[in-house]
Structures are given as C-alpha cells and as structure tokens.
Amino acid sequence: MAEDIIKIYNQLIERSKQIAVINSCAAVLEWDEQTYMPRPAATYRAEQSAFLAGLSHEKATDPAIGERLSALEASPLIDDPVSDTAVNIREIRREYDRETKIPKELVEALSRERTLSQNAWIEARSNSDFPAFEPHLDTLVGLQREIADCLGYEKEPYDALLDNYEPGMTAETVKQIFDAFKDDLVNLVAAIGNSPRKPDTSILQRAYDIERQKVFGQAAAAAIGYDFSAGRLDITEHPFTTGLGPNDVRITTRYDARQFGQALFGTLHEAGHGIYDQNLADGHYGTPRGESVSLGIHESQSRMWENLVGRSRPFWKHFYPRAKQVFPDVLNDVAFEDFYLAINDVRPSFIRVEADEVTYNLHILLRFELELAFMRGDLAVKDIPGAWNENFQKYFGIPVPDDANGCLQDVHWSFGLMGYFPTYTLGNLYAAQFYAQAKAQIRNLEDQFAVGNFSGLKEWLVTNIHSHGKRYHAEDLVKTVTGQPLSHEPAMGYLREKFGELYGL
Ligand code: CO
C-alpha cells in the first residue's frame, strides 16, 4: 500500500485523538460541575467549558480532515468494511459531515433558542401552562427541520435527527417495531391491572439509612463488574455516567432515606453504563473503534443490569439475605416474595422517569408517535396536549390531570432533542434480545446469579459488544450477536414470562 496513504491515515487518527483529549478535559469539568463544584463558580465554569467546546469544534471542522477522508475513501484501507481502519474512516466521516454541514448561523440560532426555551419550559411546567411554551417549541421544531435538511435524509426529516443518536436507524424501522410492541404491551398492562395481586410498596419506603444504602449499592455495583479501582461513585442530582479517559469511568447516584430502590437501581443502571465504557478497547481510545455504538446500545447495557438482572429473582436470592443484614431492623418482617413483588410493582402512572419496567415503554411509544407526527407536519405544535392526552388515555387507561403531568414533563423537547426518546425503548429491546442470546449460550447463567457470580454475563458482554467499539452499527451488531434482526419479541417474551408469573396471569 502506498506509504502516503498510511501517513494520511495516521494524521487523521492523530487529530481524532487530539479532539478526544480536549473533549475528555471538558468531561472532567462537567463531572466536577455536577458533583462538587461550589455554585458561585458556575459563571466561570461556563466560560471554561465554552472555550474547550470552541477548540474542539475548530479541530473537528478543519477542512484538512475532509481532504484526508476523501483520499482515504479511495484507498484500500476501506476494503474490509469492519476493519479498524474502515470503521474509523467511516465514523470520522460521519462526525465530520455532521459538524460541517450545518451552517454556523443555524447552530447559533439553535443555541440561543435553547436557552430561551429552557427557561420558558421551566416556568410553563410549574404553571402547567402549555401555551406559554408553545411558541418556543414551534421555533425549535422549525430549526430542527432546517437542520435535518442540511444533514440530508432518504425518507423523512426525523431520520436525520434519529441518526444523531442511533446511527443507521430509521423512523420506518422504529415505527414498525414499536407498533408491534404496543398492542402486546397495552394488553399486558391491562392484565396486570386486573390481577388481584397488589404489591405492598410501602415496605420500600421505610427508613433506609443513607450510609447503609451507600455500602449496599457499592457492593452490588462491584459484584456485577463495575471496577472501582478505575472509577468512582459520587452523588449528583440527575445521575449520569461519564468516561474521562482510559481507566477513569465515573458513575453517580442520589439517595433518598425513604426510598430503598431509587439509589440502588439507579446505581445498577449507571454501573451498567460504566461497565460498557470500562471495557471499550483501551488501545483504540480517542478513535471511533474505541467508542460505544449508540445511545440505544449504551442504554441496553444499563437496563440489562438494572432490570433484567437487578430486578430478577436469582439476583435477589443472593442479595436479599445481604439486604436483611444491612437493614436488619427495617426488613426483618418482610418475606422474600413480598419484597420481590414490591420491587416489580407495575401500574400506570403519569411520569415517565418514575415508571416501572413494563409501562415505561408505553411512555416512550407515545412520545415517539407524537414527535414523528409533528416533525412531519401532521400534528400542529398547538395540538400536542390534546393528542398526548387522548393517546395516554388509550394506552394507560387513565386520564391525564394536567400538562405538567403530561406533555410538559420532560426536558428533552425544550432542548430540541427530537429523535432521542426512541433510544430508551430501543435500549430495552436490545437488552432483552442480547440477554436471551446470553442465556442460550451460557450454561446455568441465572444459577450463577443466585450465588452472586455475574462474571459470566459480564465477560459475554465484553466479548460480544464492548470490545467491538463502533465496529458495527446497532442494527448489524444485533444481527451479528443474536443471528436475528431487532424485534420486540424477546422483550415481550421476557415481560410476559416474568410478570405473568408474578401477577398470576
Ligand atoms: Co441510562
């Protein structure tokens, strides 16, 4: 191969790594801001962050990158589409196009409108006043349509937005899978609602000492494979996971002395994200080959550990006796079955972030359908509350009391994040499909959980998913790992089996 092609490739990679250095510095500042930074430091911190963002953008939009990519795309380095070189060239091209195709004026207009819209949304939500937010949302929808036009799409603007979070995924595919999922879910939720078995969730709202919660949560995160020697667990308001570089992936949670589950399941969720980041290929750090696939695949890891493992019977066979040791005076009189039922309480509720494993998906399906309709122009922004309330009643069987408990509850739209919501349910679907495959391939997987051994599953995930970085797009990764395209069936099968048994259906 021509020597100059290798040289050009190395220059491309060197630039990618420089950008990663800048972005990881920005991530340290961001982590600090969300955990320990004194509040009055916020103004100067914003300046620091903006400086690094500008520097990163400047490096990422350098025309030299475009020239190098064009040369490399005509070289044998892309012959094998899943080779390290081809993957890096493909993904750096993707990123470069996204950074350069949107005119500066549009980026600035979006940034300005976001700030205004956020403030309007906070006010509108606290007054449950949709009309006060409506003009801002209308502007953001218009801006996102313009952005989609700049980026380009095959079928509809929504595809360009979705592609930002779930590369390669289209609205058509998502709609097809979600539609099939919806009817089954609505029926399952109704059947659970009609079951005479009602969990006593008050046992999870007793006094759970926060210091003891910390001990228990850390032990659980370490048991499933989160490496504390290359990470930390800190406290924040809105929990997140952040990778700051090789050997430094940090997770966060929040504690409530009257909630057993919030911190624990939150910690398992973030540990799931953390385990993914901790097991990306270190040698490829700073290049796409060493990065996670997509938001949906990332979420599949967190939700697998939080729900499929963390809310399972075998997991608690091991951990419930330990929970009783850590909280002896609190859980003494609680039988295993009552505890297990309580952590798997399913009931329709208005707020997405408080929803259980089953109804959660209906919250997402509802949002996806509305987003698709208003991005297409089939639904006027002013008609969102009416459409929301009508569909909510249909899917959940309860009427929405007001917009604060309805279409105003989430921050996403006020930030212009259209196309983001589907990644949550895609995460659940990927998780169930991967998990079914892991169970088929690992002998006695759940018996291992029951004795506190989670390394079989963790290693399977590292081998099949984490170590590949961005080698495959999500759709291909699912096919490669499970032999099947993404479907709602594994998730529905899992939910039916677990909750059918729990609720005696
Ligand atoms: Co998550």
XYZ file of C-alpha atoms and ligand atoms in Angstrom:
506
model
C 0.000 0.000 0.000
C 1.209 3.484 -0.805
C 3.193 4.914 2.078
C 1.479 8.282 1.810
C -1.923 6.678 2.439
C -0.650 5.262 5.747
C 0.712 8.688 6.597
C -2.629 10.354 5.836
C -4.457 7.760 7.939
C -2.096 8.360 10.861
C -2.684 12.109 10.581
C -6.427 11.502 10.707
C -6.085 9.343 13.811
C -3.745 11.804 15.491
C -6.342 14.542 15.012
C -9.101 12.289 16.334
C -7.038 11.655 19.473
C -6.344 15.377 19.948
C -10.075 16.061 19.820
C -10.614 13.270 22.373
C -8.084 14.905 24.715
C -9.969 18.211 24.543
C -13.353 16.526 24.982
C -12.139 14.466 27.935
C -10.873 17.643 29.643
C -14.318 19.154 29.083
C -15.843 15.999 30.594
C -13.749 16.377 33.774
C -15.056 19.922 34.165
C -18.615 18.762 33.510
C -18.334 15.921 36.058
C -17.000 18.372 38.632
C -19.811 20.815 37.865
C -22.427 18.117 38.500
C -20.841 16.824 41.723
C -18.548 19.042 43.819
C -18.235 22.497 42.238
C -19.309 25.390 44.509
C -22.419 27.009 42.957
C -20.894 30.517 42.576
C -18.243 29.018 40.272
C -20.878 28.353 37.601
C -20.258 31.505 35.549
C -16.525 30.947 35.157
C -17.068 27.226 34.594
C -19.380 28.100 31.686
C -16.503 30.119 30.181
C -14.053 27.246 30.603
C -16.462 24.794 29.015
C -17.340 27.106 26.136
C -13.620 27.638 25.419
C -12.978 23.897 25.190
C -16.123 23.337 23.092
C -14.930 26.007 20.664
C -11.463 24.489 20.478
C -12.889 21.026 19.864
C -15.256 22.298 17.155
C -12.416 24.148 15.431
C -10.279 20.990 15.309
C -13.220 18.853 14.189
C -14.193 21.098 11.271
C -10.704 21.668 9.867
C -11.009 21.258 6.058
C -7.815 19.160 6.169
C -9.929 16.383 7.717
C -12.271 16.443 4.722
C -9.336 16.236 2.318
C -7.760 13.347 4.205
C -11.077 11.491 4.326
C -11.557 11.844 0.555
C -8.097 10.395 -0.062
C -8.647 7.536 2.372
C -12.093 6.716 0.980
C -10.439 5.993 -2.370
C -7.825 3.722 -0.757
C -7.677 0.007 0.085
C -7.984 0.939 3.787
C -11.747 0.703 3.452
C -11.832 -2.596 1.525
C -12.863 -4.641 4.539
C -15.784 -2.614 5.951
C -15.370 -3.927 9.510
C -11.581 -3.487 9.720
C -10.302 -0.960 12.284
C -9.222 1.439 9.549
C -12.517 1.277 7.613
C -14.542 1.737 10.810
C -12.532 4.777 11.836
C -12.719 6.336 8.371
C -16.484 5.721 8.125
C -17.239 7.147 11.559
C -14.903 10.131 11.343
C -16.611 10.954 8.019
C -19.987 10.757 9.712
C -18.883 13.070 12.513
C -17.147 15.483 10.130
C -20.246 15.781 7.941
C -22.456 16.455 10.953
C -20.063 19.138 12.199
C -19.617 20.855 8.846
C -22.964 20.524 7.052
C -24.887 22.745 9.453
C -24.175 26.470 8.892
C -22.804 28.414 11.838
C -25.832 30.748 11.901
C -28.162 27.785 12.352
C -26.048 26.341 15.185
C -26.095 29.733 16.907
C -29.836 30.186 16.375
C -30.463 26.774 17.934
C -28.206 27.539 20.871
C -29.984 30.869 21.539
C -33.433 29.362 21.230
C -32.486 26.510 23.566
C -31.631 28.915 26.363
C -34.895 30.841 25.918
C -36.895 27.678 25.529
C -35.435 26.047 28.648
C -36.421 28.996 30.798
C -39.887 29.145 29.249
C -40.318 25.404 29.798
C -39.370 25.525 33.499
C -41.939 28.284 34.026
C -44.589 26.624 31.835
C -44.205 23.285 33.573
C -44.528 24.756 37.058
C -47.727 26.561 35.958
C -48.894 23.677 33.772
C -49.242 26.284 31.037
C -48.570 24.785 27.598
C -49.461 27.940 25.599
C -46.518 29.734 27.310
C -44.120 27.087 25.945
C -45.806 26.570 22.571
C -44.107 29.367 20.529
C -40.665 28.174 21.691
C -41.389 24.574 20.801
C -42.730 25.713 17.457
C -39.456 27.563 16.758
C -37.349 24.562 17.846
C -39.315 22.204 15.592
C -38.707 24.589 12.687
C -34.972 24.769 13.460
C -34.689 21.002 13.733
C -36.396 20.622 10.346
C -33.805 23.010 8.862
C -31.006 21.026 10.498
C -32.425 17.796 9.109
C -32.493 19.374 5.631
C -28.817 20.358 5.971
C -27.829 16.873 7.098
C -29.912 15.156 4.447
C -32.152 12.095 4.726
C -33.702 9.495 2.499
C -37.330 9.396 3.601
C -38.133 12.000 6.214
C -36.545 14.692 8.407
C -36.960 12.554 11.523
C -34.386 10.086 10.129
C -31.661 12.733 10.186
C -32.395 13.535 13.844
C -32.643 9.910 14.935
C -29.373 9.187 13.144
C -27.647 11.539 15.556
C -28.334 9.173 18.469
C -28.876 5.839 16.742
C -26.735 5.806 13.589
C -28.311 3.967 10.697
C -31.733 3.611 12.345
C -34.779 4.980 10.503
C -38.193 6.135 11.655
C -39.765 3.470 9.451
C -37.933 0.619 11.218
C -38.600 2.051 14.665
C -42.280 2.546 13.881
C -42.686 -0.983 12.600
C -41.114 -2.495 15.730
C -42.830 -0.133 18.176
C -46.279 -0.670 16.599
C -45.990 -4.421 17.051
C -44.750 -3.928 20.625
C -47.550 -1.514 21.539
C -50.600 -3.768 21.221
C -48.965 -6.530 23.271
C -47.830 -4.058 25.926
C -51.212 -2.386 26.308
C -52.771 -5.821 26.824
C -50.147 -6.878 29.380
C -50.521 -3.646 31.374
C -54.309 -4.083 31.419
C -53.989 -7.725 32.527
C -51.608 -6.771 35.364
C -54.042 -4.022 36.397
C -56.828 -6.593 36.647
C -54.745 -9.015 38.706
C -55.815 -9.335 42.358
C -52.117 -9.324 43.362
C -51.169 -5.850 44.510
C -47.618 -5.268 45.751
C -47.196 -3.521 49.090
C -44.692 -0.856 48.033
C -44.734 0.805 51.468
C -42.045 -1.665 52.552
C -39.666 0.133 50.179
C -40.487 3.484 51.762
C -39.401 2.728 55.288
C -36.365 4.442 56.866
C -33.297 3.237 54.917
C -30.184 4.818 56.427
C -28.259 6.550 53.635
C -24.800 5.429 54.817
C -26.038 1.843 54.721
C -27.576 2.387 51.288
C -24.144 3.521 50.078
C -22.465 0.374 51.380
C -25.107 -1.867 49.832
C -25.170 -0.069 46.467
C -21.376 -0.111 46.110
C -21.250 -3.802 46.911
C -23.906 -4.525 44.267
C -22.146 -2.405 41.610
C -18.819 -4.120 42.344
C -20.449 -7.556 42.249
C -21.840 -7.078 38.739
C -18.415 -5.990 37.478
C -18.065 -2.219 37.787
C -14.367 -1.652 38.554
C -13.984 0.806 41.438
C -10.195 0.858 41.028
C -10.782 2.620 37.685
C -13.839 4.619 38.695
C -15.834 6.362 41.425
C -19.391 6.612 42.671
C -20.455 10.127 43.664
C -23.660 11.990 44.424
C -25.495 14.229 41.978
C -28.994 15.497 41.290
C -29.540 13.889 37.871
C -27.471 10.685 37.813
C -25.146 10.052 34.858
C -22.032 8.127 33.834
C -19.019 9.754 32.256
C -15.857 8.366 30.730
C -12.933 10.698 31.382
C -10.274 8.626 29.686
C -8.732 5.154 29.921
C -9.011 3.818 33.488
C -11.365 6.575 34.572
C -15.095 5.963 34.155
C -17.231 7.556 36.855
C -20.794 6.921 37.920
C -23.182 8.949 40.071
C -26.383 8.427 42.004
C -28.666 10.152 44.506
C -30.024 8.942 47.823
C -33.400 9.235 49.493
C -33.675 7.875 53.038
C -37.309 6.946 52.350
C -36.688 5.070 49.091
C -34.967 1.715 49.020
C -34.964 1.444 45.247
C -34.053 4.851 43.882
C -30.337 4.851 44.677
C -29.830 1.107 44.342
C -31.459 0.605 40.935
C -30.016 3.926 39.790
C -26.554 2.718 40.800
C -27.012 -0.595 38.969
C -28.190 1.343 35.903
C -25.193 3.663 35.878
C -22.838 0.785 36.691
C -24.190 -0.906 33.555
C -23.224 2.163 31.515
C -19.901 2.254 33.369
C -19.045 -1.401 32.702
C -19.564 -0.752 28.975
C -17.216 2.250 28.976
C -14.657 0.486 31.157
C -14.413 -2.362 28.656
C -14.068 -0.451 25.421
C -10.730 -1.232 23.787
C -8.166 0.997 25.568
C -5.719 0.794 22.681
C -8.304 2.485 20.453
C -9.104 5.284 22.890
C -9.800 8.551 21.096
C -10.940 6.875 17.876
C -14.393 5.547 16.908
C -13.118 1.976 17.111
C -12.777 2.555 20.867
C -16.177 4.229 21.362
C -19.660 2.965 22.151
C -22.072 2.163 19.304
C -25.047 4.406 20.046
C -27.268 5.722 22.824
C -29.622 2.764 22.384
C -26.853 0.187 22.741
C -25.473 2.086 25.741
C -28.913 2.070 27.318
C -29.242 -1.668 26.630
C -26.298 -2.251 28.953
C -27.644 -0.110 31.786
C -31.127 -1.547 31.560
C -29.932 -5.127 31.349
C -28.095 -4.781 34.664
C -30.774 -2.660 36.293
C -33.847 -4.633 35.226
C -33.179 -7.998 33.637
C -30.549 -8.798 36.264
C -31.119 -6.328 39.107
C -34.867 -6.894 39.451
C -34.693 -10.639 38.898
C -35.416 -13.439 41.335
C -31.921 -15.027 41.088
C -30.213 -11.695 41.772
C -32.232 -11.257 44.960
C -31.761 -14.867 46.007
C -28.182 -13.770 46.535
C -28.730 -10.186 47.652
C -31.875 -10.319 49.772
C -30.216 -12.072 52.731
C -27.491 -9.407 52.471
C -30.061 -6.611 52.352
C -31.552 -8.032 55.530
C -28.117 -7.929 57.170
C -27.516 -4.330 56.114
C -31.034 -3.170 57.104
C -31.924 -5.660 59.870
C -34.473 -3.577 61.746
C -36.187 -2.480 58.516
C -36.597 -5.700 56.554
C -36.948 -8.193 59.410
C -40.644 -8.789 58.925
C -40.598 -8.743 55.106
C -40.825 -12.076 53.289
C -38.763 -12.591 50.143
C -41.838 -12.862 47.903
C -43.344 -9.624 49.201
C -40.055 -7.811 48.654
C -39.624 -9.264 45.174
C -43.175 -8.285 44.216
C -42.704 -4.751 45.604
C -39.571 -4.038 43.529
C -41.531 -5.222 40.495
C -44.646 -3.155 41.060
C -46.331 -2.379 37.736
C -49.009 0.270 37.489
C -49.916 3.090 35.107
C -48.515 6.451 36.213
C -48.115 9.849 34.605
C -44.390 10.493 34.980
C -42.002 8.640 32.679
C -38.937 8.754 34.924
C -40.860 7.114 37.763
C -42.388 4.401 35.587
C -41.844 0.649 36.031
C -40.159 -1.714 33.596
C -43.365 -2.515 31.674
C -45.263 0.778 31.414
C -42.033 2.701 30.763
C -42.108 1.608 27.146
C -45.619 2.965 26.618
C -44.361 6.382 27.758
C -41.716 6.225 25.033
C -44.026 4.904 22.310
C -46.411 7.784 22.973
C -43.627 10.370 22.666
C -42.177 8.785 19.524
C -45.550 8.816 17.746
C -46.116 12.485 18.570
C -42.567 13.500 17.573
C -42.902 11.728 14.280
C -46.248 13.441 13.620
C -45.102 16.960 14.487
C -41.789 16.628 12.650
C -43.750 15.525 9.558
C -46.119 18.460 9.989
C -49.077 16.101 10.510
C -49.576 17.457 14.028
C -49.510 21.194 14.805
C -47.484 22.069 17.901
C -50.548 23.690 19.459
C -52.392 20.356 19.221
C -49.747 18.356 21.132
C -51.539 18.438 24.527
C -54.805 17.143 23.038
C -53.058 14.349 21.125
C -50.965 13.449 24.178
C -53.961 13.192 26.483
C -56.028 11.186 24.027
C -53.271 8.623 23.422
C -52.341 8.443 27.097
C -55.912 7.509 27.990
C -55.867 4.824 25.274
C -52.556 3.238 26.309
C -52.664 3.619 30.091
C -56.397 3.673 30.768
C -56.227 6.764 32.997
C -56.907 10.446 32.180
C -54.052 12.987 32.315
C -54.870 15.587 35.017
C -52.843 18.471 33.519
C -49.983 19.232 31.105
C -47.371 19.275 33.889
C -48.188 15.578 34.327
C -48.499 15.242 30.556
C -46.694 16.768 27.601
C -44.709 19.302 29.681
C -42.969 16.808 31.972
C -39.754 16.107 30.025
C -36.821 18.438 29.420
C -35.953 16.909 26.003
C -38.140 18.911 23.613
C -37.244 22.196 25.310
C -33.661 21.372 24.420
C -34.514 20.498 20.820
C -33.720 16.816 21.394
C -36.241 15.383 18.948
C -35.413 11.808 17.934
C -33.822 10.999 21.293
C -36.731 9.314 23.117
C -36.825 6.132 20.984
C -33.311 5.224 22.173
C -34.690 4.393 25.643
C -37.071 1.716 24.401
C -34.609 0.563 21.745
C -32.295 0.040 24.730
C -34.876 -2.200 26.393
C -35.406 -4.161 23.180
C -31.677 -4.631 22.502
C -31.200 -5.621 26.153
C -33.833 -8.361 26.016
C -32.565 -9.714 22.707
C -28.924 -9.788 23.864
C -29.913 -11.290 27.194
C -31.916 -14.103 25.582
C -28.847 -14.922 23.495
C -26.518 -14.824 26.506
C -28.853 -17.162 28.373
C -28.855 -19.569 25.432
C -25.059 -19.543 25.238
C -24.041 -19.528 28.902
C -24.931 -22.640 30.843
C -26.843 -22.026 34.092
C -26.478 -18.278 33.765
C -29.143 -17.464 36.323
C -27.898 -20.115 38.742
C -24.636 -18.181 38.701
C -26.505 -15.008 39.692
C -28.159 -16.823 42.583
C -24.718 -17.439 44.113
C -23.501 -13.907 43.434
C -21.490 -14.661 40.323
C -22.086 -12.204 37.488
C -18.793 -12.558 35.631
C -20.206 -14.974 33.035
C -22.646 -12.375 31.734
C -20.167 -9.521 32.040
C -17.492 -11.351 30.052
C -20.057 -12.298 27.406
C -20.997 -8.636 27.018
C -17.348 -7.563 26.837
C -16.577 -10.145 24.147
C -19.701 -9.673 22.047
C -20.413 -5.975 22.448
C -17.997 -3.755 24.388
C -14.740 -4.794 22.770
C -16.040 -4.037 19.249
C -16.436 -0.301 19.818
C -18.178 1.206 16.786
C -17.238 -1.686 14.507
C -20.928 -2.365 13.759
C -23.921 -0.068 13.678
C -26.576 -1.129 16.169
C -28.727 -2.973 13.632
C -25.778 -5.054 12.413
C -24.466 -5.648 15.912
C -27.809 -7.151 16.932
C -27.808 -9.412 13.868
C -24.181 -10.416 14.375
C -24.588 -11.217 18.066
C -28.058 -12.792 18.064
C -28.420 -14.019 14.471
C -31.724 -12.121 14.166
C -32.765 -8.585 13.292
C -34.066 -6.429 16.139
C -37.574 -7.410 17.185
C -39.993 -6.733 20.035
C -40.463 -10.487 20.581
C -37.589 -11.158 23.022
C -38.644 -8.190 25.178
C -42.297 -9.179 25.083
C -41.431 -12.796 25.846
C -39.338 -11.727 28.815
C -42.021 -9.374 30.178
C -44.814 -11.942 29.736
C -42.874 -14.671 31.467
C -41.652 -12.581 34.388
C -44.804 -10.601 35.095
C -47.169 -13.437 34.182
C -45.610 -15.467 36.973
C -45.517 -12.542 39.418
C -49.101 -11.430 38.858
C -50.570 -14.896 38.328
C -51.698 -14.216 34.746
Co -29.157 5.413 31.035
